[in-house]
N, CA, C and O of each residue as an XYZ file, in Angstrom:
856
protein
N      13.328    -23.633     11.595
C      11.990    -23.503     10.999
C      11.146    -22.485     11.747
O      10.521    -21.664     11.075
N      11.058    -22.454     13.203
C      10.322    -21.316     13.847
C      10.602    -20.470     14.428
O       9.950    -19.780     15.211
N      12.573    -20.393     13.801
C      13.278    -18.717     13.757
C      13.119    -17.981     12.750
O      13.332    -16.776     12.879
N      12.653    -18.578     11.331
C      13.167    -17.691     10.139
C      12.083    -16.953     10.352
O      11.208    -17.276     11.155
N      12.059    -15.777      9.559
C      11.042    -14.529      9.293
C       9.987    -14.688      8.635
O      10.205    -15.482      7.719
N       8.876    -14.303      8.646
C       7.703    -14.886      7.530
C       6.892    -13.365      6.871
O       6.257    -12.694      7.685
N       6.944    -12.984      5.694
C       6.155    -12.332      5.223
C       4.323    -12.899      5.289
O       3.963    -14.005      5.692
N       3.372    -11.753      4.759
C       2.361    -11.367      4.964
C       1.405    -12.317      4.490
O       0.323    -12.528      5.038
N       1.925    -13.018      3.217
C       1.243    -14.167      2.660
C       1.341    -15.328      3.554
O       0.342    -15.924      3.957
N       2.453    -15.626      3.840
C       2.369    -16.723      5.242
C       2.097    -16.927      6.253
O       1.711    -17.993      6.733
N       2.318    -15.532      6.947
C       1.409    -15.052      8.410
C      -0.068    -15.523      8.125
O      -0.668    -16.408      8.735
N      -0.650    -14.575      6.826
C      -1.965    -15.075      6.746
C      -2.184    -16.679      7.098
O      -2.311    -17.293      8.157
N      -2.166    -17.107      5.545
C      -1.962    -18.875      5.615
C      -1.400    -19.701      6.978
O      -1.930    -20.779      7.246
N      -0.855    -19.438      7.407
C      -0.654    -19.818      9.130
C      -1.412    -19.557      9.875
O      -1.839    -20.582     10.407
N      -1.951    -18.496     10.323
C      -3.130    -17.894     11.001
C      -4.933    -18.520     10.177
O      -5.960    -18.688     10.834
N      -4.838    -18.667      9.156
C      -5.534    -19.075      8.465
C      -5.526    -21.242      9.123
O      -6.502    -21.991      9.150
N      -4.198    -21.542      9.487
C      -4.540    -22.927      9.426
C      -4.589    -22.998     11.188
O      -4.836    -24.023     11.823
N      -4.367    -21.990     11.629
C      -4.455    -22.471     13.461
C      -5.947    -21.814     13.483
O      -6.919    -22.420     13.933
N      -5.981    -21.066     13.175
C      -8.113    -21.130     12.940
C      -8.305    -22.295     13.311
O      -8.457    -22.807     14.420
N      -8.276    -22.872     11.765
C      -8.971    -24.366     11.324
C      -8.734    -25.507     12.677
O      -9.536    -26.286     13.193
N      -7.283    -25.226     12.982
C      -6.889    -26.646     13.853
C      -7.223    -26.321     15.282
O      -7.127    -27.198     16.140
N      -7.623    -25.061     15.586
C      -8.315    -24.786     16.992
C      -9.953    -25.192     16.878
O     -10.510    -25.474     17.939
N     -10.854    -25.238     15.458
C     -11.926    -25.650     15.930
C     -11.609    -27.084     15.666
O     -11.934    -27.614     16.728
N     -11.354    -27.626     15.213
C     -11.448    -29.255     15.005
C     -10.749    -29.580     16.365
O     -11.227    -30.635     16.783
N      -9.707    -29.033     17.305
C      -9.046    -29.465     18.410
C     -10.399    -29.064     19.850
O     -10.459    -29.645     20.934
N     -11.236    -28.034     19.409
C     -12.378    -28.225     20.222
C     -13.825    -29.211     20.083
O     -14.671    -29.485     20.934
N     -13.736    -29.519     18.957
C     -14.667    -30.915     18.404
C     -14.244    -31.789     18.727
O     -14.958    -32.570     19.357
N     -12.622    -32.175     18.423
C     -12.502    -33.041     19.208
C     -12.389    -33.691     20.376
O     -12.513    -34.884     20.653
N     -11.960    -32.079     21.483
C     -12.432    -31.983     22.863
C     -14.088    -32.586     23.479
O     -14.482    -33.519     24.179
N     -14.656    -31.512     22.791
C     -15.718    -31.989     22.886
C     -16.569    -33.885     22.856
O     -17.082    -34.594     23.722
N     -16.356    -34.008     21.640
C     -16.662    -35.665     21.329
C     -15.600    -36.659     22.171
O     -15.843    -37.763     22.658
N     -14.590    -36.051     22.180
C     -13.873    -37.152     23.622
C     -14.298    -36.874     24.999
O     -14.016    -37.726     25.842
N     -14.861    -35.934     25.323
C     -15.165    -35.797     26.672
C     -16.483    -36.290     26.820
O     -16.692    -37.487     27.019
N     -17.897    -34.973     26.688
C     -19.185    -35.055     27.180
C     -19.673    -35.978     26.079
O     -20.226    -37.077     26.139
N     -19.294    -35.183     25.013
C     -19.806    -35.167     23.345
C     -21.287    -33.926     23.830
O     -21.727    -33.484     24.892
N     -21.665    -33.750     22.206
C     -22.561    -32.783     21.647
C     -23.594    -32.526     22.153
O     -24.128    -31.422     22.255
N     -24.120    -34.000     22.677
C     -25.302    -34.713     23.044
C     -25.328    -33.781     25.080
O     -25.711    -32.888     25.835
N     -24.700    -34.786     24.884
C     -24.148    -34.562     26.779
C     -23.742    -32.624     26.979
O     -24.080    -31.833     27.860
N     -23.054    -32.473     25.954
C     -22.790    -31.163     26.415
C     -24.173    -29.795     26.231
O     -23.918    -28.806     26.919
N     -24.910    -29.741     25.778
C     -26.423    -29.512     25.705
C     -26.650    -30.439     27.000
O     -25.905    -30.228     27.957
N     -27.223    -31.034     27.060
C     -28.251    -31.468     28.206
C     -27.232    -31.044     29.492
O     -27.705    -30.592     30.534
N     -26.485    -31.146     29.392
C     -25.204    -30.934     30.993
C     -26.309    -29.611     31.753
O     -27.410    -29.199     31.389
N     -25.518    -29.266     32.807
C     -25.577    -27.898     33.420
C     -24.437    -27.719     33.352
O     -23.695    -28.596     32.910
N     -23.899    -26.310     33.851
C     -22.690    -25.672     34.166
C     -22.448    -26.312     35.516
O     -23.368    -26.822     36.156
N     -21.184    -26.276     35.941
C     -20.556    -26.535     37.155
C     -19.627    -27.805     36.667
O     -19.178    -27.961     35.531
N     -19.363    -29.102     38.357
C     -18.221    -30.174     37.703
C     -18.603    -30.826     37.107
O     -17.956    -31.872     37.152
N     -19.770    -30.877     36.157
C     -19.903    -32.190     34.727
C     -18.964    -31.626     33.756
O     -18.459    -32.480     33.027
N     -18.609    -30.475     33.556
C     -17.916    -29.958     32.442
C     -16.574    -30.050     32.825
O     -15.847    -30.449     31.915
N     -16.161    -29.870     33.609
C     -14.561    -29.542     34.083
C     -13.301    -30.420     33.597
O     -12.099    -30.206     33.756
N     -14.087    -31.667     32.837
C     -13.095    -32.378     31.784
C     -13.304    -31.816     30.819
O     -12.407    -30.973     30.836
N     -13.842    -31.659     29.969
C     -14.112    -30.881     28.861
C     -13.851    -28.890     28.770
O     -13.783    -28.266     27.711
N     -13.741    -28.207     30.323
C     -12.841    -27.309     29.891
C     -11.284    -27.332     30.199
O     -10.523    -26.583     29.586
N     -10.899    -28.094     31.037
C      -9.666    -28.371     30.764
C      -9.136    -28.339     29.562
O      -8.506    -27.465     28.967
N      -9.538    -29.621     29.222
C      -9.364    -29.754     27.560
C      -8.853    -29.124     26.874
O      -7.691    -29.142     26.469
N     -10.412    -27.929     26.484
C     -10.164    -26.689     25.921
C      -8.905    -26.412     26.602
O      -7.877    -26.922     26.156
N      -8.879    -25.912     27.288
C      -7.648    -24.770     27.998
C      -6.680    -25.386     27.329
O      -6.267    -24.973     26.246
N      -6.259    -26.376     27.890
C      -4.788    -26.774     27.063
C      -4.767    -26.793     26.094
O      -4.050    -25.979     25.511
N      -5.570    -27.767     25.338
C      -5.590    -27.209     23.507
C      -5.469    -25.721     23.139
O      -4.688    -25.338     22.268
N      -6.070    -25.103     23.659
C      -6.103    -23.577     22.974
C      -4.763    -22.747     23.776
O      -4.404    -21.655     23.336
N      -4.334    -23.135     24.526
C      -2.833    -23.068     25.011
C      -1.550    -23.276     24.251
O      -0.441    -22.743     24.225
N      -2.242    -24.412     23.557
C      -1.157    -25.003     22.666
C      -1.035    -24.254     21.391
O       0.058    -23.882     20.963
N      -2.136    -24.040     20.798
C      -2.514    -22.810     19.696
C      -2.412    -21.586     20.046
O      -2.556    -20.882     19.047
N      -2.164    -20.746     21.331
C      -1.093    -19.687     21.533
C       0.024    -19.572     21.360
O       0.503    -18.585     20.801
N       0.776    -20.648     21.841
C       1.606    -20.834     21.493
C       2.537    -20.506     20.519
O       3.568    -19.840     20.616
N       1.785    -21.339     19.096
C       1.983    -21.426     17.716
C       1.603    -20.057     17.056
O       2.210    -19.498     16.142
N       0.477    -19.631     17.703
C       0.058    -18.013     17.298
C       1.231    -17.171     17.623
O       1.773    -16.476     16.764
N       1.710    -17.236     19.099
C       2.428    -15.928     19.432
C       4.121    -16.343     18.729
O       5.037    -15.533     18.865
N       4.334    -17.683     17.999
C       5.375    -17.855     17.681
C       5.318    -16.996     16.116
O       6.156    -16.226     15.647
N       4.133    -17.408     15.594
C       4.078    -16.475     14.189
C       4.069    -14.923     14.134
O       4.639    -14.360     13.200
N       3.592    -14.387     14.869
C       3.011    -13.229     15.491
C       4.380    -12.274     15.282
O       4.583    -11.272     14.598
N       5.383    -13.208     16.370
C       6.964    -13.019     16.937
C       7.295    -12.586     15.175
O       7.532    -11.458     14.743
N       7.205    -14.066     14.280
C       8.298    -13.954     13.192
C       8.059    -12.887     12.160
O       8.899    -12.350     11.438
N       6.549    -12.640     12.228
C       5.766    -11.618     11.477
C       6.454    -10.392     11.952
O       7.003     -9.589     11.198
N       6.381    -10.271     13.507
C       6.677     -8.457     13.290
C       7.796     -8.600     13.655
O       7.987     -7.610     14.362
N       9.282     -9.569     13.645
C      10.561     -9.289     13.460
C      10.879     -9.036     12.048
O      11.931     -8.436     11.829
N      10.044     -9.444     10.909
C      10.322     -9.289      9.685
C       9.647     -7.949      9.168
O       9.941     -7.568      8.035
N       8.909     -7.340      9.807
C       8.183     -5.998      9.620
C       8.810     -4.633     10.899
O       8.429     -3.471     11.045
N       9.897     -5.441     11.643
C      10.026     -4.535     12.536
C       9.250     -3.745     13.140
O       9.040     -2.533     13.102
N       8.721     -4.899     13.897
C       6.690     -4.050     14.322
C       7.280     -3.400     15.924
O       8.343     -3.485     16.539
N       5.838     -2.677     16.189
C       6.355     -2.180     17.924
C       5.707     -3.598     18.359
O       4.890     -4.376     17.868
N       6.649     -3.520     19.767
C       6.890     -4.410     20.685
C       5.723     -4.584     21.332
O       5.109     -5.651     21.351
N       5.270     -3.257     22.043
C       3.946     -3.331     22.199
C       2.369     -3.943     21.423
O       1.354     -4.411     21.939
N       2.662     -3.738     20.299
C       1.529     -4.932     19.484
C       1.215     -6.154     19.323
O       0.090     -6.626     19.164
N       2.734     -6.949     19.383
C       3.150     -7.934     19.799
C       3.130     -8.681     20.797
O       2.828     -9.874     20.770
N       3.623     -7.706     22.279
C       2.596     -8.370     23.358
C       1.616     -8.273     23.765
O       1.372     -9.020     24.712
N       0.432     -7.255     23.270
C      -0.663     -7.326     23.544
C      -1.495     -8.225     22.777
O      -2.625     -8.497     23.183
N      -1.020     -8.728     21.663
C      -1.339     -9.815     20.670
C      -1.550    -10.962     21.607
O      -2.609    -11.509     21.915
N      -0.247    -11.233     22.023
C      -0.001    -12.453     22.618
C      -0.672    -12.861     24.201
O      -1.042    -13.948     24.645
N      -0.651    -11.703     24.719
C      -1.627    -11.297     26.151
C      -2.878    -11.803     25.819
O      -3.405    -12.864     26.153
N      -3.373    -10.691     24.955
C      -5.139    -11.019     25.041
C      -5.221    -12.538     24.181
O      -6.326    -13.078     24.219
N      -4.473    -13.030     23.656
C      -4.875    -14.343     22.638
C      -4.878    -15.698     23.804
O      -5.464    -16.770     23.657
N      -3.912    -15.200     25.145
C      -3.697    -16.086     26.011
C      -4.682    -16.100     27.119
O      -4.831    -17.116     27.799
N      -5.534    -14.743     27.385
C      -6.304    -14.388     28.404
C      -7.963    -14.718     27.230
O      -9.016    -14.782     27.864
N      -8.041    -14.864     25.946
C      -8.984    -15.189     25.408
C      -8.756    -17.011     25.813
O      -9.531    -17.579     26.582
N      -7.554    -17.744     25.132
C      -7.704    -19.135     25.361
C      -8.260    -19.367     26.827
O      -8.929    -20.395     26.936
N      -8.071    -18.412     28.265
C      -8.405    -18.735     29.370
C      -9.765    -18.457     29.640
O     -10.181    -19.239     30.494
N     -10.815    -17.479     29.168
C     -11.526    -17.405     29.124
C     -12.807    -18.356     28.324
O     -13.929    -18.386     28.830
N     -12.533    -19.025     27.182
C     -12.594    -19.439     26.347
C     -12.834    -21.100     27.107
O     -13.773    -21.810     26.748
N     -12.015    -21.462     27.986
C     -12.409    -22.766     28.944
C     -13.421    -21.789     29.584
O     -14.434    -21.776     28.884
N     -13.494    -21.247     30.287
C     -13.918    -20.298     31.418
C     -15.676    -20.586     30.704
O     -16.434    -21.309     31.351
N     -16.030    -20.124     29.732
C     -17.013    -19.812     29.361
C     -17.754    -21.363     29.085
O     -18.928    -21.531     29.415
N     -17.065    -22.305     28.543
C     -17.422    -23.918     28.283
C     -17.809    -24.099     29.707
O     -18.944    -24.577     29.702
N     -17.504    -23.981     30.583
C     -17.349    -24.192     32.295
C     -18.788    -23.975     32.543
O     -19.472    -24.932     32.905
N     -19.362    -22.696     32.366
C     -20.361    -21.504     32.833
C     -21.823    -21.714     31.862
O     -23.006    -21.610     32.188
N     -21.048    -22.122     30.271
C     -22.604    -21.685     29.151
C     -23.579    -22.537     29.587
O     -23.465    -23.656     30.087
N     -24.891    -21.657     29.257
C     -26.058    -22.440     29.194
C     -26.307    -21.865     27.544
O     -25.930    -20.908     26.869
N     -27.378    -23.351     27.324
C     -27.540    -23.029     25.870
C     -28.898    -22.790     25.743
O     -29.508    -23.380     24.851
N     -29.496    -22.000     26.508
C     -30.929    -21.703     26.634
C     -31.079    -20.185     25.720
O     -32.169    -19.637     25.556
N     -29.920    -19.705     25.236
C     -29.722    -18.310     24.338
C     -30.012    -17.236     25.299
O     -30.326    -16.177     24.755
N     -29.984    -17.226     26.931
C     -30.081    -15.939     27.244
C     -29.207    -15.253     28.182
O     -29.392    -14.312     28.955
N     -27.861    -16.233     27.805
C     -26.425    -15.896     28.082
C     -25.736    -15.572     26.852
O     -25.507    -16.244     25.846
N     -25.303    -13.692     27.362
C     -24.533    -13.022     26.323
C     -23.158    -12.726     26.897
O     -22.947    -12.252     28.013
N     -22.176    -13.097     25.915
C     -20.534    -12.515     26.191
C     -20.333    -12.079     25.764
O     -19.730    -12.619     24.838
N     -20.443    -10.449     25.637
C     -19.726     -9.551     25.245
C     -18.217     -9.103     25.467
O     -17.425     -8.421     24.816
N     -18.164     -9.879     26.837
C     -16.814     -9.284     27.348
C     -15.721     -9.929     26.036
O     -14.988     -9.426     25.185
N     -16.198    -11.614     26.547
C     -15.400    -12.345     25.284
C     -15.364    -11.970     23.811
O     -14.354    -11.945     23.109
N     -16.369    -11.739     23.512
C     -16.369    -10.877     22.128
C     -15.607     -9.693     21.828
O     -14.688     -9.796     21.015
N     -15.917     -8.305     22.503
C     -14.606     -7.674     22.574
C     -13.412     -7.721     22.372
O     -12.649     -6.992     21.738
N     -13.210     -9.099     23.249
C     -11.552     -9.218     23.856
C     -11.432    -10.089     21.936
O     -10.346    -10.400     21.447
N     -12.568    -10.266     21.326
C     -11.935    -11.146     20.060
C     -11.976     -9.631     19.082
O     -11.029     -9.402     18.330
N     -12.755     -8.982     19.146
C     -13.027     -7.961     18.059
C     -11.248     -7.551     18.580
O     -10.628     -7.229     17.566
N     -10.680     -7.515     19.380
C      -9.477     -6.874     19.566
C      -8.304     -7.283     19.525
O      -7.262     -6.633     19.452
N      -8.521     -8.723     19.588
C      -7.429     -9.464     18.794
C      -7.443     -9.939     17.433
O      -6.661    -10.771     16.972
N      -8.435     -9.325     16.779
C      -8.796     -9.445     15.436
C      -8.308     -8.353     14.693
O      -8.334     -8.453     13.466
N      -7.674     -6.873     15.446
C      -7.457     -5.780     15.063
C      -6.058     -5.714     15.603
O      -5.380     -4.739     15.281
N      -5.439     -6.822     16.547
C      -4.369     -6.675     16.552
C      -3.545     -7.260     15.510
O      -2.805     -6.622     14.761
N      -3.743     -8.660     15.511
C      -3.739     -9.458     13.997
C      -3.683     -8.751     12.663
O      -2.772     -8.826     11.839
N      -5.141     -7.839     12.557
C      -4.762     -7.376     11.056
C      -3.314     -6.043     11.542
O      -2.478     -5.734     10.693
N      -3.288     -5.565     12.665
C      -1.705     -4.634     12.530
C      -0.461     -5.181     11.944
O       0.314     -4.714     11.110
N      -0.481     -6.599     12.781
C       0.997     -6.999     12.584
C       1.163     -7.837     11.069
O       2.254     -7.963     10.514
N      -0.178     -8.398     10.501
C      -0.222     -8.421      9.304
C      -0.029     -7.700      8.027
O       0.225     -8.158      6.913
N      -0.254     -6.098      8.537
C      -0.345     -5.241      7.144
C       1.111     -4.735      7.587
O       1.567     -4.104      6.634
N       1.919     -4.754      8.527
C       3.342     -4.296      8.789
C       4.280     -4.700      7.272
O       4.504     -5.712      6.607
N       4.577     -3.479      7.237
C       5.543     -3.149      5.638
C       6.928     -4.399      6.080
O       6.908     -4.718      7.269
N       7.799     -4.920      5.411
C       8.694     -5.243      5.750
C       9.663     -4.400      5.825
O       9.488     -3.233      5.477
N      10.732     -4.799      6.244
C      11.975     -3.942      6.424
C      12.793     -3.785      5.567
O      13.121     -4.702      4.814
N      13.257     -2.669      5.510
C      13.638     -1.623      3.926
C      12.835     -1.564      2.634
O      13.305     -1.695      1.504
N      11.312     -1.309      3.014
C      10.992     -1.294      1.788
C      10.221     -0.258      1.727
O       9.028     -0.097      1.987
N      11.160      0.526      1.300
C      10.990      2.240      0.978
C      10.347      2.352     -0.431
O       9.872      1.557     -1.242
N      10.497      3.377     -0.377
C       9.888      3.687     -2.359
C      10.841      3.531     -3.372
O      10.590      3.345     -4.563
N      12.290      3.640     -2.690
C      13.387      3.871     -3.470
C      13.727      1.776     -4.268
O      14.175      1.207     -5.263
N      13.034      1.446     -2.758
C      13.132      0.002     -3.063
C      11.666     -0.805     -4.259
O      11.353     -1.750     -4.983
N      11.436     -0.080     -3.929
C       9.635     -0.093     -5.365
C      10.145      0.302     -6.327
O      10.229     -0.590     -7.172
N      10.705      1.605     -6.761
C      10.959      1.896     -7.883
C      12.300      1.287     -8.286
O      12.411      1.248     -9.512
N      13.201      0.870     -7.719
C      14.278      0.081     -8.615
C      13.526     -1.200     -8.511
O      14.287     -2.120     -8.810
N      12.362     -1.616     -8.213
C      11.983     -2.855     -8.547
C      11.069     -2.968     -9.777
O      10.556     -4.009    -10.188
N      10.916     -1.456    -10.423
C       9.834     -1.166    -11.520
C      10.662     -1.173    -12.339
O      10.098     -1.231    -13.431
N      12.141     -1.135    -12.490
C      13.132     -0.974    -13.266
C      13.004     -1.885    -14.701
O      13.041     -3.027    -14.245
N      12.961     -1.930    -15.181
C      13.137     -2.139    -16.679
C      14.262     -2.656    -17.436
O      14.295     -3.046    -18.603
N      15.538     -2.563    -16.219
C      16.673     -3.113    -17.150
C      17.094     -4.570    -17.002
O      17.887     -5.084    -17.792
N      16.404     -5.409    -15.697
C      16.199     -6.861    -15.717
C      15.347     -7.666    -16.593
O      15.366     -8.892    -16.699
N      14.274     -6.470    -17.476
C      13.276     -7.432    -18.070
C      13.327     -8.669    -18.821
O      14.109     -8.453    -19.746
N      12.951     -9.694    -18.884
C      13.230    -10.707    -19.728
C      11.882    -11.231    -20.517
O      11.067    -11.886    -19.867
N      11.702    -11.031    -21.519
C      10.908    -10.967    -22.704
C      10.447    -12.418    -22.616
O      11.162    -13.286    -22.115
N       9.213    -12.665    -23.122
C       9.052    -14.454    -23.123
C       9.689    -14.156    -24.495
O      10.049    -13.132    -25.077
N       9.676    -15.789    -24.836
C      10.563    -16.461    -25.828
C      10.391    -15.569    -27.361
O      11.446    -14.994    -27.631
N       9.518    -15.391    -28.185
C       9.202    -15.001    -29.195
C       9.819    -13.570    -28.955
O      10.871    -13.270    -29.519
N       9.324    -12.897    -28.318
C       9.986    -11.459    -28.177
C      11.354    -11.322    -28.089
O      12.034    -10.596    -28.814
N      11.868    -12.229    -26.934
C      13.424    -12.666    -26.636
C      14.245    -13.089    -28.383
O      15.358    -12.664    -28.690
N      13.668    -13.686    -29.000
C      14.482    -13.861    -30.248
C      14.476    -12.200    -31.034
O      15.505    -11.592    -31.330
N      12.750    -11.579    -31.313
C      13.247    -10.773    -31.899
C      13.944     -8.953    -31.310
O      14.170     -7.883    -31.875
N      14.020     -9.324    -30.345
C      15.031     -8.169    -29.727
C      16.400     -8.771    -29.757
O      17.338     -8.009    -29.990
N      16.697    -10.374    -29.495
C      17.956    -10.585    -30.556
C      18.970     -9.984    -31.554
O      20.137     -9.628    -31.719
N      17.348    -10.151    -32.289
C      17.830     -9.712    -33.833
C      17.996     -8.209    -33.934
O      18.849     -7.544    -34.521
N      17.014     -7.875    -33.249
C      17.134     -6.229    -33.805
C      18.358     -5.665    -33.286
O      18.936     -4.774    -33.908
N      19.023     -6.356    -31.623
C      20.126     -5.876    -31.344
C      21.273     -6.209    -32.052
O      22.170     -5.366    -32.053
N      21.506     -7.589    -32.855
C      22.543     -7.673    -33.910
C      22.482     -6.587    -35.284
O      23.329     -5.844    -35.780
N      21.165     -6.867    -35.597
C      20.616     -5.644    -36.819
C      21.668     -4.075    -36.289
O      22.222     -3.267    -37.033
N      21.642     -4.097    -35.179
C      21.898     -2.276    -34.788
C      23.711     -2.650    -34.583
O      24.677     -2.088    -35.100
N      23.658     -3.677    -33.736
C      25.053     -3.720    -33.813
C      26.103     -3.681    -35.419
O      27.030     -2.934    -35.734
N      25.432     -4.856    -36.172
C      26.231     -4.465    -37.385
C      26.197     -3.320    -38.182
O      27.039     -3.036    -39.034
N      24.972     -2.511    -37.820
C      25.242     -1.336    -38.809
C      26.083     -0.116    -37.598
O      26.321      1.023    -38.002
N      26.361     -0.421    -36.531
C      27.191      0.565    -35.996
C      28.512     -0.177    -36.281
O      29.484      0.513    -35.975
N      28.784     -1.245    -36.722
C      30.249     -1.397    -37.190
C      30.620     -1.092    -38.639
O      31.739     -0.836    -39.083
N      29.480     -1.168    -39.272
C      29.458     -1.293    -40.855
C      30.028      0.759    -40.711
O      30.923      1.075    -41.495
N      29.655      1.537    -40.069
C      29.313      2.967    -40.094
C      30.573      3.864    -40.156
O      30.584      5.015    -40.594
N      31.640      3.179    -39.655
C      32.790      3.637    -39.893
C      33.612      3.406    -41.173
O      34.452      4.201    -41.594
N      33.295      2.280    -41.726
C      34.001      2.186    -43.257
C      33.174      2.663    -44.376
O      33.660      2.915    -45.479
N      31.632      2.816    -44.030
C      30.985      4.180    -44.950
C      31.347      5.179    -44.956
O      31.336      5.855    -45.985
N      31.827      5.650    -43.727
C      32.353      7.067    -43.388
C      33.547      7.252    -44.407
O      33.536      7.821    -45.498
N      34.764      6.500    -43.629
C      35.933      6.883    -44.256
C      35.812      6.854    -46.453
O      36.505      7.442    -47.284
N      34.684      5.943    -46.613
C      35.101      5.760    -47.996
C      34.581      7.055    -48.772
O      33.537      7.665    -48.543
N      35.661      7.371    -49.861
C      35.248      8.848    -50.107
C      34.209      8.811    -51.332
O      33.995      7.744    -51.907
N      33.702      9.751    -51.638
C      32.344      9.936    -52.130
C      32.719     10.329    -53.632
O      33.590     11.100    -54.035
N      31.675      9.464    -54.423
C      32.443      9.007    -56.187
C      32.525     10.970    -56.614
O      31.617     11.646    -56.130
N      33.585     11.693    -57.466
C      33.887     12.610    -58.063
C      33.058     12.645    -59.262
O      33.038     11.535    -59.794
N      32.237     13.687    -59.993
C      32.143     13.708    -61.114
C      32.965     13.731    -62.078
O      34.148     13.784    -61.740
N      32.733     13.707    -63.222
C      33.769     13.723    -64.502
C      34.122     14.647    -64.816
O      35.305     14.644    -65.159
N      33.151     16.377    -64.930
C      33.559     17.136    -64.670
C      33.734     18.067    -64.157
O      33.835     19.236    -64.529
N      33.797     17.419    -62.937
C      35.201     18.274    -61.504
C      36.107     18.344    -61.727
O      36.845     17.409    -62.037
N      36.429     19.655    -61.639
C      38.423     19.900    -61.581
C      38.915     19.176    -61.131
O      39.745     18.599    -61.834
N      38.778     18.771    -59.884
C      39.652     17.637    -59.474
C      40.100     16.229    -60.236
O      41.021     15.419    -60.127
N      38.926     16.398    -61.067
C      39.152     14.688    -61.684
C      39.967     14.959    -63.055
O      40.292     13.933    -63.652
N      40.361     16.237    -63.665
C      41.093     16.573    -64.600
C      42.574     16.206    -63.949
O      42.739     16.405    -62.745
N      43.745     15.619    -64.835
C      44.621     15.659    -64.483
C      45.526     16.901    -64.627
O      45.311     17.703    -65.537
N      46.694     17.104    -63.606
C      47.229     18.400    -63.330
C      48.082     18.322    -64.173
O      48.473     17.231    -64.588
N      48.755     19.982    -64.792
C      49.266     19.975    -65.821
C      50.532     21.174    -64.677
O      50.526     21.403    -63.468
N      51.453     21.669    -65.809
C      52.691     21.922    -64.935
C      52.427     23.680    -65.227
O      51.730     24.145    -66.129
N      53.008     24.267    -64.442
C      52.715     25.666    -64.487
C      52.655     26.218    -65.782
O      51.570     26.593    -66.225
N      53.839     26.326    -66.535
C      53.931     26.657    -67.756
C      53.583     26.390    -69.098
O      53.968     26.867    -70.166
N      52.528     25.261    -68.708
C      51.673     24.908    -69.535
C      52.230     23.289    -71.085
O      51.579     22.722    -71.962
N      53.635     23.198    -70.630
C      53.991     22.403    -71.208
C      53.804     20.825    -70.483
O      54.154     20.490    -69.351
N      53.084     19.933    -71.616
C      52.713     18.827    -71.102
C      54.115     18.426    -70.060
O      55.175     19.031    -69.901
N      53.545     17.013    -69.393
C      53.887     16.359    -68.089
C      55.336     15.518    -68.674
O      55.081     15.342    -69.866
N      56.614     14.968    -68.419
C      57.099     14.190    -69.376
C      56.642     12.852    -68.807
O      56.138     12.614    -67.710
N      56.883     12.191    -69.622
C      56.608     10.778    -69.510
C      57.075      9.492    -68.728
O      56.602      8.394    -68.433
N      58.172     10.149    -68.554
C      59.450      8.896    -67.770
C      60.372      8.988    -68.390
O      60.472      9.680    -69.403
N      61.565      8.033    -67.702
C      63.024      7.695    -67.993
C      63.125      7.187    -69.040
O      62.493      6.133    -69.114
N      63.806      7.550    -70.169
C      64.087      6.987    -71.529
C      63.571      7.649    -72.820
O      64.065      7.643    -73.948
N      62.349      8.269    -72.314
C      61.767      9.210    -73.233
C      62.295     10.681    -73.682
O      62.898     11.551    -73.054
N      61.772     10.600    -75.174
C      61.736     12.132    -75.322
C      61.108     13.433    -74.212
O      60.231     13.204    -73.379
N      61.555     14.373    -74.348
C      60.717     15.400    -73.389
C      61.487     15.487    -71.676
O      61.324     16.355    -70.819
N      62.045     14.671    -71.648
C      62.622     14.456    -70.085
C      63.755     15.492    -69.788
O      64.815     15.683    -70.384
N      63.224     16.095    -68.707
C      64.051     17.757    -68.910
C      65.132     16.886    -67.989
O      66.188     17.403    -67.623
C-alpha cells in the first residue's frame, strides 16, 4: 500500500487529508495538555513543554506520511531527487520549528515569524513541483494515440445504429460482385440479338432426321 505509485489526483487528496489530520492532531494536543484557555493565559518557557512536545511528535508523525507520499509521487513522475529531499528536509525542520514556536509564542500580536512563514511559502512551492510532475512516458506521442478514434465506443442508441449501417455497407459490398458479373439486358434491335445465319446465306439446318441436313 505505501510502495505503489500515486498519480496527481491522489497526491493532492492525500496531502489534502494530512492538512486536515495535522490540525485536529494539534487541537487535540492542545485540549489534552494546557487546553485553549490555559494556553493564552500561559507564558512561554516550562508551562508549555508538554504541549510542545506533543506537537513535535505529532507533526513528526505527519512527516512521515508526507515524505512517504512525496517519495511515491515523484517515483511515478520521475522527479529530481533533489526536490524530494528538500521537500522532506524543510517539512521536517518546519515540524521542529513548529514545537519551537508553541514553546516561545506570546499572543499579545507583537510576535512576528517570518522565518517560519518562509520556510512554509517554500514548502508550499515545493509541493506544488512534485505535484504538477508529468508522469512517466507521457509524451505527446502518448496523448495523441490516446485521442485516437479507433477504440471509440458509442453509447447505446448510436452503438445500434452504426450496427446497422455497418451491415447496410457490408451487404451491398457482397451483393456488388453478382451485379457486376450479370450481363446487361441487349436490345431487340442489336445485331447481336439477331440470330446468326451461315456464310452463304442458306438457312441453318435443323437437326438429325430432317430435310436440309448437308
Amino acid at each position: 500500500m505505501f510502495n505503489s505509485n500515486i498519480g496527481r489526483l491522489r497526491f493532492f487528496f492525500y496531502s489534502a487529508a494530512l492538512l486536515v489530520a495535522e490540525i485536529v492532531t494539534f487541537v487535540l494536543c492542545v485540549v489534552g495538555t494546557v487546553g485553549f484557555e490555559g494556553l493564552a493565559n500561559s507564558r512561554p518557557g516550562p508551562s508549555r513543554e508538554g504541549l510542545a512536545a506533543a506537537v513535535l511528535v505529532t507533526s513528526l508523525v505527519i512527516v512521515l506520511f508526507r515524505a512517504n507520499f512525496a517519495w511515491r509521487r515523484s517515483r511515478d513522475a520521475q522527479g529530481s531527487g533533489w526536490i524530494l529531499w528538500s521537500y522532506i528536509v524543510f517539512s521536517t525542520l518546519f515540524a521542529i520549528l513548529q514545537a519551537g514556536t508553541v514553546l516561545v509564542v506570546k499572543f499579545d500580536g507583537e510576535d512576528s515569524h517570518s522565518g517560519l512563514n518562509l520556510l512554509g511559502l517554500a514548502l508550499v512551492g515545493l509541493w506544488a513541483v512534485i505535484l504538477a510532475g508529468k508522469p512517466a512516458g507521457g509524451g505527446s506521442s502518448d496523448i495523441a494515440s490516446s485521442l485516437s478514434f479507433d477504440d471509440f465506443d458509442p453509447p447505446g442508441p448510436l452503438r445500434g445504429a452504426a450496427a446497422l449501417h455497418s451491415a447496410s455497407a457490408a451487404g451491398a459490398t457482397a451483393l456488388a460482385p453478382a451485379y457486376a458479373t450479370r450481363a446487361a439486358p441487349v436490345p431487340s434491335n442489336h445485331p447481336a440479338s439477331q440470330p446468326a445465319s451461315p456464310a452463304n446465306g442458306r438457312p441453318r439446318p435443323g437437326g438429325f432426321g430432317k430435310r436440309g441436313l448437308v
